Coordinates of C-alpha atoms and ligand atoms in Angstrom, one line a residue:
X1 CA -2.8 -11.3 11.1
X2 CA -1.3 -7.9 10.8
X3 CA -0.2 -6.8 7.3
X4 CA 3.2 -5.9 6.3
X5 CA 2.4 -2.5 6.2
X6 CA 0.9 -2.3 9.2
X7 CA 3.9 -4.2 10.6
X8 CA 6.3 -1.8 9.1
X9 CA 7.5 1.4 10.9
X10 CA 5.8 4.2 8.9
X11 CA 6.7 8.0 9.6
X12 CA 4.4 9.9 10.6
X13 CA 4.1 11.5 7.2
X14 CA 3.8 8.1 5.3
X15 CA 1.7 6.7 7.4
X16 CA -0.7 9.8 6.8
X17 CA -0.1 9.0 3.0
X18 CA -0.8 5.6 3.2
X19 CA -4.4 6.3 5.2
X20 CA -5.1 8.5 2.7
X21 CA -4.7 6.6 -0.6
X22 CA -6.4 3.5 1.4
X23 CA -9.3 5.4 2.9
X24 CA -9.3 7.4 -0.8
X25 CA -12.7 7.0 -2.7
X26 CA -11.0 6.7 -6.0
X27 CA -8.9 4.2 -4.9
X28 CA -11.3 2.0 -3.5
X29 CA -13.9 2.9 -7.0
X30 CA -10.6 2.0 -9.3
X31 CA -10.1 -1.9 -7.7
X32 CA -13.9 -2.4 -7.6
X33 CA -14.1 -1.2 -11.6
X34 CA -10.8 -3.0 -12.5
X35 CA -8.9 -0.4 -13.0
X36 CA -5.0 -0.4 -12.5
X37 CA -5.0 3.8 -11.0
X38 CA -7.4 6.0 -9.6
X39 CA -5.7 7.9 -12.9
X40 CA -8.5 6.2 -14.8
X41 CA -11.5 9.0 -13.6
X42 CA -9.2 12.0 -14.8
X43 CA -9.5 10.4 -18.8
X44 CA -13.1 8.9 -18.1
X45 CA -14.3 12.9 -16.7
X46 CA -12.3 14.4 -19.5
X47 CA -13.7 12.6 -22.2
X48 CA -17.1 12.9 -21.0
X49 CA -16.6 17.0 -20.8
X50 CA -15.0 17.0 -24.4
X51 CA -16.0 13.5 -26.4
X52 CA -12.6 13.4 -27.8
X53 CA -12.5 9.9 -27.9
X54 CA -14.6 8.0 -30.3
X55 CA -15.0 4.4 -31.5
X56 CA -12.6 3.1 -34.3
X57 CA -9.9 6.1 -33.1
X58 CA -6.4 5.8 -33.1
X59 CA -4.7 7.3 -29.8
X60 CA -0.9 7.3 -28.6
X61 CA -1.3 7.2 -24.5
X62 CA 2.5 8.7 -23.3
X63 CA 4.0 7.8 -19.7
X64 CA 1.3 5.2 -20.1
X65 CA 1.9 2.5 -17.1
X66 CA 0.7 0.8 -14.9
X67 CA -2.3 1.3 -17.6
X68 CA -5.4 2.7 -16.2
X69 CA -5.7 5.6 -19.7
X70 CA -4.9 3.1 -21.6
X71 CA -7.7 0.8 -20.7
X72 CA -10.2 3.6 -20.6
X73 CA -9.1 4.7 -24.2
X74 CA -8.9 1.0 -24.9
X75 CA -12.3 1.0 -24.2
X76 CA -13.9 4.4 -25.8
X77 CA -11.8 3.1 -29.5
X78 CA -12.8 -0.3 -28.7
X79 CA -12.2 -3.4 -31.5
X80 CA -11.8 -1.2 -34.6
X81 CA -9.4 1.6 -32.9
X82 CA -6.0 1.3 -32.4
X83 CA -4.0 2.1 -29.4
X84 CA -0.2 2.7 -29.0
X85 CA 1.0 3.1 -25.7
X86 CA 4.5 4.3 -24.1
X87 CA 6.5 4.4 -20.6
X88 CA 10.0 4.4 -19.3
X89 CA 8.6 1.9 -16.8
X90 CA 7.5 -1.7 -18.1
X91 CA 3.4 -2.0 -18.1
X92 CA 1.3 -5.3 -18.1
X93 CA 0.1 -6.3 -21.5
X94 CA -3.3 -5.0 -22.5
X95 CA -5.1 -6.4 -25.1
X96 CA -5.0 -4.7 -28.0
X97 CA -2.6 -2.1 -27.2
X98 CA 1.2 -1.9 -28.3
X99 CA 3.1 -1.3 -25.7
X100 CA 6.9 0.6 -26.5
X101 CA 9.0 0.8 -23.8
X102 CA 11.4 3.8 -23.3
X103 CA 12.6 7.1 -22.5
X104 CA 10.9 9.6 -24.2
X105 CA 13.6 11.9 -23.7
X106 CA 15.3 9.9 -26.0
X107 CA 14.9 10.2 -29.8
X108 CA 15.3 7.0 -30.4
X109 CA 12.0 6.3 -28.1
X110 CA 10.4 9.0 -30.1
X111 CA 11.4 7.6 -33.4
X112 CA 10.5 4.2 -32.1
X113 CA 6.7 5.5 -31.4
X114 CA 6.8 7.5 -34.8
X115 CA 7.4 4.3 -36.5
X116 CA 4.6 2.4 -34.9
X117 CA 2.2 5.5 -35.8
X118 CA 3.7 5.0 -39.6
X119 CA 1.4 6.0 -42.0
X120 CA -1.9 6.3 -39.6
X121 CA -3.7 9.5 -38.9
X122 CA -3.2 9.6 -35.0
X123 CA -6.4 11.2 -33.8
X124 CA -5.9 11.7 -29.9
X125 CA -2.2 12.0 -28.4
X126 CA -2.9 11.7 -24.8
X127 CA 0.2 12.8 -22.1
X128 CA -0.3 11.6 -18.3
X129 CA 3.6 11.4 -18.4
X130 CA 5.3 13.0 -15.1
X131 CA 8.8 12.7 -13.5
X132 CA 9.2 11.3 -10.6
X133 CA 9.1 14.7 -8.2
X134 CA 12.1 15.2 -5.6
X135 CA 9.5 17.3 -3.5
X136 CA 11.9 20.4 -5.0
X137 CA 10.4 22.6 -7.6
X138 CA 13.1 24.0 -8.6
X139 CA 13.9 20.4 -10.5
X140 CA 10.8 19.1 -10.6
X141 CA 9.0 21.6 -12.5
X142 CA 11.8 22.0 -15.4
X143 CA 11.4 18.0 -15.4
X144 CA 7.9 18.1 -15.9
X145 CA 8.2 21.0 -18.7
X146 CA 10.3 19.5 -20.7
X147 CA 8.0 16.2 -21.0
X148 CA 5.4 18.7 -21.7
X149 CA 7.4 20.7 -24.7
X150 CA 8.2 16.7 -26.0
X151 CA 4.3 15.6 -25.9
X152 CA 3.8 18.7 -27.7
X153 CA 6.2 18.4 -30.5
X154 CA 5.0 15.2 -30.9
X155 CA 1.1 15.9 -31.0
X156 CA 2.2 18.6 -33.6
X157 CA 4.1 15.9 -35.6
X158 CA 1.3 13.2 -35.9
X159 CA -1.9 14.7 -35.3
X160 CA -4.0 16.3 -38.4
X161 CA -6.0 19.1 -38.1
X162 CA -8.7 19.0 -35.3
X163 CA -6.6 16.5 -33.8
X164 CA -6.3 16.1 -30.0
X165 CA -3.5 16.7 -27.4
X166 CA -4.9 15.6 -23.8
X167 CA -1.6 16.5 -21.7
X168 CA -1.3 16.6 -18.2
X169 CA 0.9 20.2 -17.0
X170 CA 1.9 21.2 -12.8
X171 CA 1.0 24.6 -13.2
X172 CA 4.0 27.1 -12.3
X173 CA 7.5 28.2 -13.8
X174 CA 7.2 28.0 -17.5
X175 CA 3.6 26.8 -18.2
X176 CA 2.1 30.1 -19.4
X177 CA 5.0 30.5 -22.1
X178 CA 4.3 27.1 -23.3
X179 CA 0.6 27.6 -23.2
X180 CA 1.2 31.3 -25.0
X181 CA 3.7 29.1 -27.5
X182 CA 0.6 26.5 -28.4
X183 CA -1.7 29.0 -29.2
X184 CA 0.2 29.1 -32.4
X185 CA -0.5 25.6 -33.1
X186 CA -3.4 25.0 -31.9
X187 CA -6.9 26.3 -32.4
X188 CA -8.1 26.1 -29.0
X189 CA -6.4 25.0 -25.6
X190 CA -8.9 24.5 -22.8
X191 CA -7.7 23.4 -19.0
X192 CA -10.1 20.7 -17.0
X193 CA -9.0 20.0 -13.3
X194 CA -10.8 16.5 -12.7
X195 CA -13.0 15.6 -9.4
X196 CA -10.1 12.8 -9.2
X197 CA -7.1 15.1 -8.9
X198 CA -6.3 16.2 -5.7
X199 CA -7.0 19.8 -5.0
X200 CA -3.8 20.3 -3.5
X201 CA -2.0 19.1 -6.5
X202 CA -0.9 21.8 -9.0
X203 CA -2.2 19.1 -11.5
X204 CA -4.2 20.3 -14.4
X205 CA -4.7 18.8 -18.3
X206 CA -5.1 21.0 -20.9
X207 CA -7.4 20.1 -23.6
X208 CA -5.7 21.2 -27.2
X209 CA -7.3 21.1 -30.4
X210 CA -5.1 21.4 -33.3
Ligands
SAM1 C1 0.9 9.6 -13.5 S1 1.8 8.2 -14.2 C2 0.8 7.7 -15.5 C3 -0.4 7.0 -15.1 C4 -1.1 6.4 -16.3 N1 -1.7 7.4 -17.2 C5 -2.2 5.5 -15.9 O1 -3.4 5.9 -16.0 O2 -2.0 4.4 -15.4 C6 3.1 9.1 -15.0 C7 4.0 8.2 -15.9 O3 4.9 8.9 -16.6 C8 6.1 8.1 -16.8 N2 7.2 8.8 -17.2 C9 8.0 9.7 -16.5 N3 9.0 10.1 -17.1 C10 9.0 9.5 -18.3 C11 9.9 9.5 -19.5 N4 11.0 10.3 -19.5 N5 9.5 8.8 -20.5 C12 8.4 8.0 -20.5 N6 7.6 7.9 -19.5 C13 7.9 8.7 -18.4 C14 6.2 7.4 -15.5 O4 7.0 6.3 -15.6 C15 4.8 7.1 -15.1 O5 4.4 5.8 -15.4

């Protein structure tokens, strides 16, 4: 029997998307290995270039759904860490992990998160948190900046010293002056482009150590 998608009229464009996430090695790895997005293999490469994450940790994953950082952070803090986790979107329950939905645009989100943290020494903020792209630049890169400039303030506001900020950033417009503007907060900032992010995406995650 033919599948719906097969069924269904695809452009020529989508139907090239749609052969390439299926036919896509990460893809295929991430629903052998259990994991909810191919996302998973950009955390599990960056943590094995950088050992960020330890056991017992406590990490704040933001623009966290559908959940794949999450459940590879869930795993490298395992029982005795702590995980707090954050999307506009609603995400499946993990074990473990506290889950606040919201806009993180919005203080009240921000506040909501802070609150969670209370008292605990947040270790690892990471930020896979991107807007949904209209294909435009113009809007999508401000969009993605601003998420960036949030992630920041908030790794600045929770993390101690040698804490770390794992942020995703589409280089272009604006990210060298944010990158220039870090480098008075933090004591290093390196970038790591993972096998599992598409060349062709101006994807890249800095690496910043407080
Ligand atoms: C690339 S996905 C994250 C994938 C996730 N790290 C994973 O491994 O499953 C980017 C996420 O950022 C979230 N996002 C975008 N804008 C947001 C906002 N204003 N507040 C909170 N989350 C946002 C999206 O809803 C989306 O789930």
């Amino acid at each position: 029997m033919a599948t719906r998608i097969e069924n269904k009229k695809l452009s020529k464009s989508s139907s090239a998307w749609m052969k390439e996430h299926i036919d896509d090695h990460y893809v295929q790895k991430a629903q052998k290995d259990g994991y909810r997005a191919r996302a998973a293999y950009k955390l599990l490469e960056i943590n094995e270039k950088t050992s960020l994450i330890k056991k017992g940790m406590t990490v704040v994953d933001l623009g966290s759904a559908p959940g794949s950082w999450s459940q590879v952070a869930g795993q490298l803090v395992g029982d005795k860490g702590i995980l707090i986790a954050s999307d506009i979107l609603a995400m499946d329950t993990l074990p473990d992990v506290t889950f606040i939905q919201g806009d993180f645009r919005e203080a009240e989100v921000f506040d909501a998160i802070m609150a969670e943290v209370g008292n605990r020494q947040v270790d690892v903020v990471l930020s896979d948190m991107a807007p949904n792209t209209a294909g435009n630049s113009a809007i999508d890169q401000p969009r993605m900046m601003y998420l960036c400039e949030l992630a920041v303030d908030f790794a600045l506001a929770t993390l101690p010293e040698g804490g770390a900020l794992i942020m995703k950033v589409f280089q272009g417009e604006g990210t060298q002056e944010l990158r220039k503007q870090m480098q008075d907060d933090f004591s290093k900032i390196r970038s790591i482009k993972p096998a599992a992010s598409r060349p062709r995406s101006k994807e890249m995650f800095w690496i910043a150590i407080k």
